[in-house]
Coordinates of C-alpha atoms and ligand atoms in Angstrom, one line a residue:
X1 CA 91.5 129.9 97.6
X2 CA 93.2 126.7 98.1
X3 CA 90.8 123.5 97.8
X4 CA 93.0 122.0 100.4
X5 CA 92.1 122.7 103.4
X6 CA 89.0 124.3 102.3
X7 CA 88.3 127.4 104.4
X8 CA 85.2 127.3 106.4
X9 CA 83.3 130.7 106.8
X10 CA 80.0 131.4 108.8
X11 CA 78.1 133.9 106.9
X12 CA 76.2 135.9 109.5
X13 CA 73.5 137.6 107.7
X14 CA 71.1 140.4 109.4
X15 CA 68.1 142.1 108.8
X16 CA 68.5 144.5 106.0
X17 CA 67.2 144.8 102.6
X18 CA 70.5 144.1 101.2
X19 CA 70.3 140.1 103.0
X20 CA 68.8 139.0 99.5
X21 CA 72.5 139.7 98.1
X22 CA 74.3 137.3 100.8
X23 CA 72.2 134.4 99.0
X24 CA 74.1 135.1 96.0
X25 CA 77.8 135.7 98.2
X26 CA 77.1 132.8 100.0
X27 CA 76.8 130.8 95.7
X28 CA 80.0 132.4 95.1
X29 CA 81.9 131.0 98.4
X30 CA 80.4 127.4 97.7
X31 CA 81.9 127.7 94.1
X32 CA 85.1 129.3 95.3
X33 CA 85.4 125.9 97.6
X34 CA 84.6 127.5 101.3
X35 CA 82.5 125.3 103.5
X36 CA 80.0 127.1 104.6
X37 CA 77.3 128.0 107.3
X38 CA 74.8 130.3 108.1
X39 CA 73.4 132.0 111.0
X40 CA 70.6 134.8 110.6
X41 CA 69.4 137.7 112.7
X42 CA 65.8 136.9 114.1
X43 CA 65.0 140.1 111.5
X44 CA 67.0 139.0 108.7
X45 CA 64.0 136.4 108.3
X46 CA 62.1 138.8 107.4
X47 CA 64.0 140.1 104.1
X48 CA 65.4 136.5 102.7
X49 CA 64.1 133.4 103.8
X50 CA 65.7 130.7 105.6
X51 CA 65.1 127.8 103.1
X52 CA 66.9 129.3 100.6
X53 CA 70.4 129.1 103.0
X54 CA 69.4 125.8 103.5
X55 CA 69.0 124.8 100.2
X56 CA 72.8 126.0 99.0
X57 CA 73.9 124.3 102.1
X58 CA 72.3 121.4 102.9
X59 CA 72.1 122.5 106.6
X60 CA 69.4 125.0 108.3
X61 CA 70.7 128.6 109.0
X62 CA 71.0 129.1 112.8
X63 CA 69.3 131.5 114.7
X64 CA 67.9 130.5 117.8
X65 CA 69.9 129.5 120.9
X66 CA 66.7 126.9 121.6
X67 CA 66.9 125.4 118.4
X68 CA 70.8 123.6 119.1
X69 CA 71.4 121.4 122.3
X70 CA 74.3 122.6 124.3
X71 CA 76.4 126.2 123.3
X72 CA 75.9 126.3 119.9
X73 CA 77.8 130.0 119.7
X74 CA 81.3 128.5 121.2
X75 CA 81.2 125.4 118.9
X76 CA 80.3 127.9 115.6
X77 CA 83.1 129.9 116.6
X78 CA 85.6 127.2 117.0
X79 CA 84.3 125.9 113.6
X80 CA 85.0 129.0 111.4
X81 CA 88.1 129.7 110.1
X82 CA 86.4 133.6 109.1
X83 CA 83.5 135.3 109.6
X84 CA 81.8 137.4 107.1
X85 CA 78.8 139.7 108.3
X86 CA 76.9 140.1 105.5
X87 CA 74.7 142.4 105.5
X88 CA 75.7 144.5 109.0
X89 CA 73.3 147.0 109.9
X90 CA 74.2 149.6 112.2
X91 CA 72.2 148.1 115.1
X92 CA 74.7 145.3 114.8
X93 CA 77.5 147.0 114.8
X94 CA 76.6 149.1 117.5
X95 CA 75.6 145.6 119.5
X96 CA 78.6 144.2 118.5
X97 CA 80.5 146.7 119.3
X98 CA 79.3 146.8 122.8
X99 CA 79.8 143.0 123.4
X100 CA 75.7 142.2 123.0
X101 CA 75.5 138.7 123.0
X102 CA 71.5 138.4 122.6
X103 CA 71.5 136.0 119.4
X104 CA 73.5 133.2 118.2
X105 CA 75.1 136.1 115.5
X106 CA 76.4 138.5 118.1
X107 CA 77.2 135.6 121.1
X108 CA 79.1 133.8 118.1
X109 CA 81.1 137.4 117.5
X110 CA 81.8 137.7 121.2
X111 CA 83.3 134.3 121.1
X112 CA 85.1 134.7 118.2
X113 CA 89.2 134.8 117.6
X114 CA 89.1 134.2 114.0
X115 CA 89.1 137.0 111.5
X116 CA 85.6 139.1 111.1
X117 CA 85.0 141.1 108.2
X118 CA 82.2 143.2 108.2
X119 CA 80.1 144.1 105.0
X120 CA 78.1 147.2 106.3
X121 CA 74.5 148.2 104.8
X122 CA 72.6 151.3 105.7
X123 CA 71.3 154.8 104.7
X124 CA 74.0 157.0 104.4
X125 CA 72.6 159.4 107.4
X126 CA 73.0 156.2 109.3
X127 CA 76.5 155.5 108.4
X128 CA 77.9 159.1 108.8
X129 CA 76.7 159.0 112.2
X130 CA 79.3 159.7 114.7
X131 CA 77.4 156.8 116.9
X132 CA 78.2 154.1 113.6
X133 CA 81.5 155.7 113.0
X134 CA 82.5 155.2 116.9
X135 CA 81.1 151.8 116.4
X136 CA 83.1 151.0 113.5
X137 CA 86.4 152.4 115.2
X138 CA 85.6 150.7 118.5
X139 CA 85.4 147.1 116.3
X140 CA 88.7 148.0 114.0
X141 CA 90.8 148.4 117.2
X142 CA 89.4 144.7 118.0
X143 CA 90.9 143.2 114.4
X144 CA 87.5 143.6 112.6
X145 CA 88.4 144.1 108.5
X146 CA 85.5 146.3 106.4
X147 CA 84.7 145.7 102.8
X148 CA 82.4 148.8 101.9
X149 CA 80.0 150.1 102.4
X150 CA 80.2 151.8 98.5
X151 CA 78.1 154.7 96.9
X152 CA 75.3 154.2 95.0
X153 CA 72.1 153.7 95.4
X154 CA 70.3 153.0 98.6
X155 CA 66.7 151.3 99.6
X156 CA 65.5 154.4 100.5
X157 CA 66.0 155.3 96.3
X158 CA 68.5 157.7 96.5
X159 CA 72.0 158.1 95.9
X160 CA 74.8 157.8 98.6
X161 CA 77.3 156.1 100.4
X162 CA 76.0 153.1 102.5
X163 CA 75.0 150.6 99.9
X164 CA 76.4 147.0 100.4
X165 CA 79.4 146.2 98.5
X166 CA 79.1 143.5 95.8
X167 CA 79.4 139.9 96.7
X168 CA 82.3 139.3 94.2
X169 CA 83.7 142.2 95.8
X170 CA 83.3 140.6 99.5
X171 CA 84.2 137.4 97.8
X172 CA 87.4 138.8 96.8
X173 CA 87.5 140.7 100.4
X174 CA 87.1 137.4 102.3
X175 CA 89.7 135.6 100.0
X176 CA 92.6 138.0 101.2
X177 CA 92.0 137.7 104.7
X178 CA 91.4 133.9 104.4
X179 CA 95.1 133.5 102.7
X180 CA 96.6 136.0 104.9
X181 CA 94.9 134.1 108.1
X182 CA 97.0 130.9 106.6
X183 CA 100.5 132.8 105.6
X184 CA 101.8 132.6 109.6
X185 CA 100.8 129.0 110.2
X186 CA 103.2 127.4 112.1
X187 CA 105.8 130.2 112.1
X188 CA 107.1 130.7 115.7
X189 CA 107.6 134.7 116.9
X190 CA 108.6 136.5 119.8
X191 CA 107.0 139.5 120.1
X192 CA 108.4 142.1 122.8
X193 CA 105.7 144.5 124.5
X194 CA 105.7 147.3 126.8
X195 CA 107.9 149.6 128.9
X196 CA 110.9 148.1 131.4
X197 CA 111.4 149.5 134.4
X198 CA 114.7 150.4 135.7
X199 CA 114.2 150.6 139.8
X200 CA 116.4 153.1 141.8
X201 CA 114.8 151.7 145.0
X202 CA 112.3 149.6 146.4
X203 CA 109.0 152.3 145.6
X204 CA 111.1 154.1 142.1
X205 CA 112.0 153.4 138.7
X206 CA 112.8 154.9 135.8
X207 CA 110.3 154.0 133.1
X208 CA 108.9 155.1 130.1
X209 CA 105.6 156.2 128.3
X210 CA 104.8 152.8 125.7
X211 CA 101.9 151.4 126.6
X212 CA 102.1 148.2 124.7
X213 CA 99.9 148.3 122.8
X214 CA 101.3 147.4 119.5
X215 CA 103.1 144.8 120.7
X216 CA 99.9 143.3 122.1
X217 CA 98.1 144.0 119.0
X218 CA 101.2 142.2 117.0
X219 CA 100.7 139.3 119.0
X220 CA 97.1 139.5 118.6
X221 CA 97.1 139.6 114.9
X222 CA 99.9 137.1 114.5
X223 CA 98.1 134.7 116.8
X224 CA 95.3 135.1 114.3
X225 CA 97.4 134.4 111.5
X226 CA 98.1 131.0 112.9
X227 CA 101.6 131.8 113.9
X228 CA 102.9 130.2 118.0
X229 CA 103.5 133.3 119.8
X230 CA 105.7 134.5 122.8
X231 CA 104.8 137.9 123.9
X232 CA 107.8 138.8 126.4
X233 CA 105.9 142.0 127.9
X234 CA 107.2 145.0 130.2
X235 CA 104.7 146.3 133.0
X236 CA 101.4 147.5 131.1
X237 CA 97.9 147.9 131.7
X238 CA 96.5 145.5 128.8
X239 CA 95.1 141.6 128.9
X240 CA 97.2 139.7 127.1
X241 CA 95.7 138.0 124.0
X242 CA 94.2 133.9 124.3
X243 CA 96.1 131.6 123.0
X244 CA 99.2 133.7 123.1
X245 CA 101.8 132.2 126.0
X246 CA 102.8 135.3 127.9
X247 CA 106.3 136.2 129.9
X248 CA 106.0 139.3 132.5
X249 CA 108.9 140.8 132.8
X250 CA 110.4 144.0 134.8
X251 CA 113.6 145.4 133.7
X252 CA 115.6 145.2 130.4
X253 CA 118.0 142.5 131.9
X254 CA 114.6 140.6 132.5
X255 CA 114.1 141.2 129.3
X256 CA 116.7 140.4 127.3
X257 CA 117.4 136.9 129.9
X258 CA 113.4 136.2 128.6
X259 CA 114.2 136.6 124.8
X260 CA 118.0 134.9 124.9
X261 CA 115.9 132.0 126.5
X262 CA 113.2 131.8 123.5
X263 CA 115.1 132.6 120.6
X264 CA 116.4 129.0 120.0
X265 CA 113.2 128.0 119.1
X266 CA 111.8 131.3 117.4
X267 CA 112.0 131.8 113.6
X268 CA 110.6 135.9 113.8
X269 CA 111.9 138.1 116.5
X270 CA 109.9 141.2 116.6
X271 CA 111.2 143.9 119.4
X272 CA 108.5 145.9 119.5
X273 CA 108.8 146.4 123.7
X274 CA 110.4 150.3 124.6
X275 CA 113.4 149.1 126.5
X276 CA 115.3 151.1 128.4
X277 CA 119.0 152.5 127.4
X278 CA 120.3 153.0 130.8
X279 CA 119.5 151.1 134.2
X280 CA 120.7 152.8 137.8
X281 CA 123.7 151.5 138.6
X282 CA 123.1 150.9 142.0
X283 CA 119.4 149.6 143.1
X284 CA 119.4 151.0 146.7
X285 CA 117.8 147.7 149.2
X286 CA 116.2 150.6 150.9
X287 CA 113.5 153.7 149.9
X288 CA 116.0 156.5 149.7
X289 CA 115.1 159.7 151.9
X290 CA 114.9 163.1 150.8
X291 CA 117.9 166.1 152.5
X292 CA 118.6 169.5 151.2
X293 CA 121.6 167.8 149.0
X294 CA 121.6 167.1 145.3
X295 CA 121.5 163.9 144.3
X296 CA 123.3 162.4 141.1
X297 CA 122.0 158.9 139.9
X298 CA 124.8 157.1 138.2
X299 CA 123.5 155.2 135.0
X300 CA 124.8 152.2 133.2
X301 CA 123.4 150.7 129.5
X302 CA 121.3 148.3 129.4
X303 CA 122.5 145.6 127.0
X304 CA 121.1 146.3 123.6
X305 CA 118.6 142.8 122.9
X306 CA 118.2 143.2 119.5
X307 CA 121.6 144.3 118.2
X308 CA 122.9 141.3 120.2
X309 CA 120.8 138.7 118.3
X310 CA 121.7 140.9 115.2
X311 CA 125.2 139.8 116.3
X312 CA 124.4 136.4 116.2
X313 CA 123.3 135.5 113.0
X314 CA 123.8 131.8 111.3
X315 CA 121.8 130.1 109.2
X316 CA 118.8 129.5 111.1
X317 CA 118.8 132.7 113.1
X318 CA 115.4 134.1 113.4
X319 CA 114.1 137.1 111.2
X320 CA 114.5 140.6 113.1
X321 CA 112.1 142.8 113.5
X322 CA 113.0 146.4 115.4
X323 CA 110.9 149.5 116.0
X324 CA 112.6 152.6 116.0
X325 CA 110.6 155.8 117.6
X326 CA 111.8 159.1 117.4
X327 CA 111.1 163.1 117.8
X328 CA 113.2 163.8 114.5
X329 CA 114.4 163.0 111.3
X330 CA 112.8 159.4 112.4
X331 CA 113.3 157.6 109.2
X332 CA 116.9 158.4 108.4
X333 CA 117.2 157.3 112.5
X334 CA 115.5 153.9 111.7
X335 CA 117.3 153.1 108.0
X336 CA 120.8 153.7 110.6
X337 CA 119.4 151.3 112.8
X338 CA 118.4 148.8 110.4
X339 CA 122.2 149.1 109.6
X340 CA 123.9 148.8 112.8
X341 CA 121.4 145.7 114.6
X342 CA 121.4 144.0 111.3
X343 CA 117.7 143.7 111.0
X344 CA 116.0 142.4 107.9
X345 CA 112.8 145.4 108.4
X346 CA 112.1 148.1 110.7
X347 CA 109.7 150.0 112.0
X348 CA 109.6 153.8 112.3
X349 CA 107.0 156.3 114.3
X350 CA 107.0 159.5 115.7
X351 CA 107.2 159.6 119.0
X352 CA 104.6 162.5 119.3
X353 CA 102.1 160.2 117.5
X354 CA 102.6 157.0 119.2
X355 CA 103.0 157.3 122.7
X356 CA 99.9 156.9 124.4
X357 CA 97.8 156.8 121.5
X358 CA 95.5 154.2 119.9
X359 CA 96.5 155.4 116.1
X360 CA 100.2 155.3 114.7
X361 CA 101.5 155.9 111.9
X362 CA 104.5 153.9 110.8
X363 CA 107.1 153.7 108.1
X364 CA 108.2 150.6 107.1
X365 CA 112.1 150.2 105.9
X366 CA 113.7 147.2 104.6
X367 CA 116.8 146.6 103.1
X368 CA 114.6 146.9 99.5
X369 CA 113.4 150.6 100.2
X370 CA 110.8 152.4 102.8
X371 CA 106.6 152.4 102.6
X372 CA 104.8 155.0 105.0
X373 CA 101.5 154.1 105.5
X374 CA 98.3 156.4 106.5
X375 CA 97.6 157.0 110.4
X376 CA 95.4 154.1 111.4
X377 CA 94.7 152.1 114.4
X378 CA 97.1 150.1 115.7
X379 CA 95.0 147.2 115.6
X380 CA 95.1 147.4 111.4
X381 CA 98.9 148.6 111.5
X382 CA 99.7 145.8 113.2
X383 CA 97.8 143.5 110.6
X384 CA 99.8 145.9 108.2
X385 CA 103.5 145.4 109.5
X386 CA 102.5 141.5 110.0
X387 CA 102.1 141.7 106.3
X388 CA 105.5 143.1 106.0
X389 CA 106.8 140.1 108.6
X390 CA 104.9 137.4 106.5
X391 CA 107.2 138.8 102.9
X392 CA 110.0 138.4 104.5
X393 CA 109.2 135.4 106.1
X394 CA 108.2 134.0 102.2
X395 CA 111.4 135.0 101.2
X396 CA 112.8 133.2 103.3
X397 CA 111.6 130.5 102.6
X398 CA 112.4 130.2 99.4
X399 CA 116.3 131.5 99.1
X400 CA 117.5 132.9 101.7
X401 CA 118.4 136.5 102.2
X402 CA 120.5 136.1 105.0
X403 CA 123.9 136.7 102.9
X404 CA 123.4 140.0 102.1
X405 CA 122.9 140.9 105.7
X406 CA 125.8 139.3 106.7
X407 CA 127.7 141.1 104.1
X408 CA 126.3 144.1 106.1
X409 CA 128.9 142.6 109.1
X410 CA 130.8 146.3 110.3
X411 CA 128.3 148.4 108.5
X412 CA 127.9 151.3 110.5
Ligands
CTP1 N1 116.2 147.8 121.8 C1 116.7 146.7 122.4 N2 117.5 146.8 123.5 C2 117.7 148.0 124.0 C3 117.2 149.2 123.4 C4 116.5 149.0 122.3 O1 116.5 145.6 121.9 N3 118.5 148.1 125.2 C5 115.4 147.6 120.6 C6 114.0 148.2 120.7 O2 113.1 147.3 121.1 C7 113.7 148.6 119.2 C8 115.1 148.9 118.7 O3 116.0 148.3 119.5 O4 113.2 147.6 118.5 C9 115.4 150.4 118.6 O5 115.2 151.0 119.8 P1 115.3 152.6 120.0 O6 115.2 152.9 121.5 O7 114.5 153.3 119.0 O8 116.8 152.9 119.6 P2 118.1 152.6 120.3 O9 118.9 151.5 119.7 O10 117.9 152.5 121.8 O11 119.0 153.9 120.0 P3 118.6 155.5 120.4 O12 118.1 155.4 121.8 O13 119.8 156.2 120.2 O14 117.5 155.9 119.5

């Protein structure tokens, strides 16, 4: 880790046999230059013992809302730039997962925006419970990162999966998503969310099935990152992430007027909204009525946002990002479309997998080659493509790429 800034984490420790290792994780942050604190489980007192937190940190570990004047959960979470829970038992992930906020660990979780990773420590019957493993899904969808639990042995003195991992190995854990909390700082993205609508009258539309939800989960995760994000969003049933500045829009001419007004001052442009290809021609002032006739709608293309800023790229144009969903053949679909909107990655999902669905699974394609990556949650594939975003973005940085695309200029 970088001794400057130095990262500060809040070790959350709970009650499990396993809390005597997070003495020795918390020694290994110190010396890996993290300022640290501690909070503790009322239980947790019970397996290590508070003086010895206080003793590697100079400051008591927290654990009772009495003990601090005012809201000592808010100000730890502003504080930390990570969170490690370490050990977390399956009662608290099944509290945290259901937004308990009954001690200063979980009300500190609740308040939380900085990124959690979870170190989990149980028997192994109590891991491979469907209740944990809900748990455990329910708190990956929210951005939570998992470092174990490994095989080996357990308290109860048998052999199985559910033993803590080591603190090196959380160490390590907790050094990744420290550096990849930093790599977005200051990078300024537009990230496009959601469906348009196309209305035929005042009460229809044509619309589609994306529910937003990467998108939002892009923001989310690039927000988290550090980066200033502007998530231009389509009509969808989701809260937009804090600290994130939001534009609603309607249709795809909304759309593409939002982003042509924000890519001046954007450096990543990720178009991750479905937008429609067509629009009515004519939007009727009044609710059409039903006869016996047929009736033909006359449609018109929408102007195509991303291969437009592809068409517009100079020196300082912003990175470009495109999604590319599809029924068939959907990564020779996405490498053409890489091609033809002069984007420096894409990325491509089936649409039978996607649509409506809290997993994806998503290829990524650059102009160096392609990666698919397993099914997961679109939380963590967002995290995943981010990663992609932040490489590029490196690049960047150092020499620039853009020439090659350009030399892409009538590739079809
Ligand atoms: N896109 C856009 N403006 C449009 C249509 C699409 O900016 N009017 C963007 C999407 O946000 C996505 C990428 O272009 O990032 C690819 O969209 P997709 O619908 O998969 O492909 P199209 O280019 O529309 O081509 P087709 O419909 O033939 O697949």
């Amino acid at each position: 880790m970088d001794a400057q800034p130095k990262p500060k984490v809040l070790l959350c420790v709970a009650g499990g046999i396993a809390a005597y290792k997070s003495v020795v994780l918390l020694r290994e942050l110190l010396e890996r230059g993290c300022v640290c604190k501690v909070a503790m489980t009322r239980s947790a007192h019970a397996f290590v013992g508070a003086a010895t937190f206080s003793g590697l940190t100079g400051q008591a570990p927290l654990t009772e809302f009495s003990d601090h004047p005012g809201e000592v959960h808010v100000e730890l979470a502003q504080w930390a730039d990570a969170i490690v829970v370490a050990p977390a038992t399956a009662n608290l992930l099944s509290r945290a997962a259901m937004g308990a906020a009954d001690n200063v660990v979980l009300a500190t979780l609740l308040c939380n925006q900085s990124p959690v990773l979870f170190a989990p420590a149980m028997h192994e019957s109590m891991w491979n419970h469907p209740a944990t493993q809900h748990n455990v899904g329910l708190l990956t969808e929210r951005g939570a990162r998992w470092v174990g639990p490994e095989h080996g042995a357990l308290a109860s003195g048998e052999q199985g999966m559910g033993r803590m991992s080591e603190p090196i190995n959380i160490a390590n854990a907790l050094d990744a998503l420290v550096v990849k909390r930093r790599d977005l700082h200051g990078v300024r993205i537009i990230v496009t969310a959601g469906p348009t609508y196309e209305d035929i009258d005042p009460v229809r539309f044509i619309g589609n099935r994306s529910s937003g939800k990467t998108g939002y989960a892009l923001a989310s995760c690039a927000r988290a990152r550090g980066a200033t994000v502007t998530l231009i969003s389509g009509p969808v049933w989701l809260s937009p992430p804090s600290h994130v500045s939001l534009v609603e829009v309607r249709s795809a001419k909304d759309m593409h007027d939002a982003v042509a007004a924000h890519m001046p001052h954007a450096d990543v442009l990720i178009m991750a909204a479905a937008v429609a290809d067509y629009r009515p021609h004519v939007v009727s002032p009044h609710k059409l009525h039903k006869d016996e006739q047929e009736r033909t709608l006359t449609l018109m293309p929408t102007e195509d946002i991303l291969a437009n800023a592809g068409q517009k790229l100079a020196a300082n144009s912003p990175l470009l990002v495109g999604f590319s969903l599809e029924t068939d053949n959907v990564v020779g679909a996405a490498k053409r479309k890489l091609l033809r909107k002069k984007l420096d990655l894409v990325v491509a999902n089936r649409a039978q997998e996607a649509l409506e669905n809290d997993s994806t699974q998503v290829t990524l394609i650059d102009h160096d080659g392609e990666q698919t990556l397993p099914s997961m949650p679109k939380a963590q594939a967002a995290d995943a493509i981010l990663d992609a975003v932040a490489k590029h973005w490196r690049r960047r940085q150092t020499a620039s790429d853009r020439p090659t695309l350009l030399a892409l200029d009538g590739a079809q």
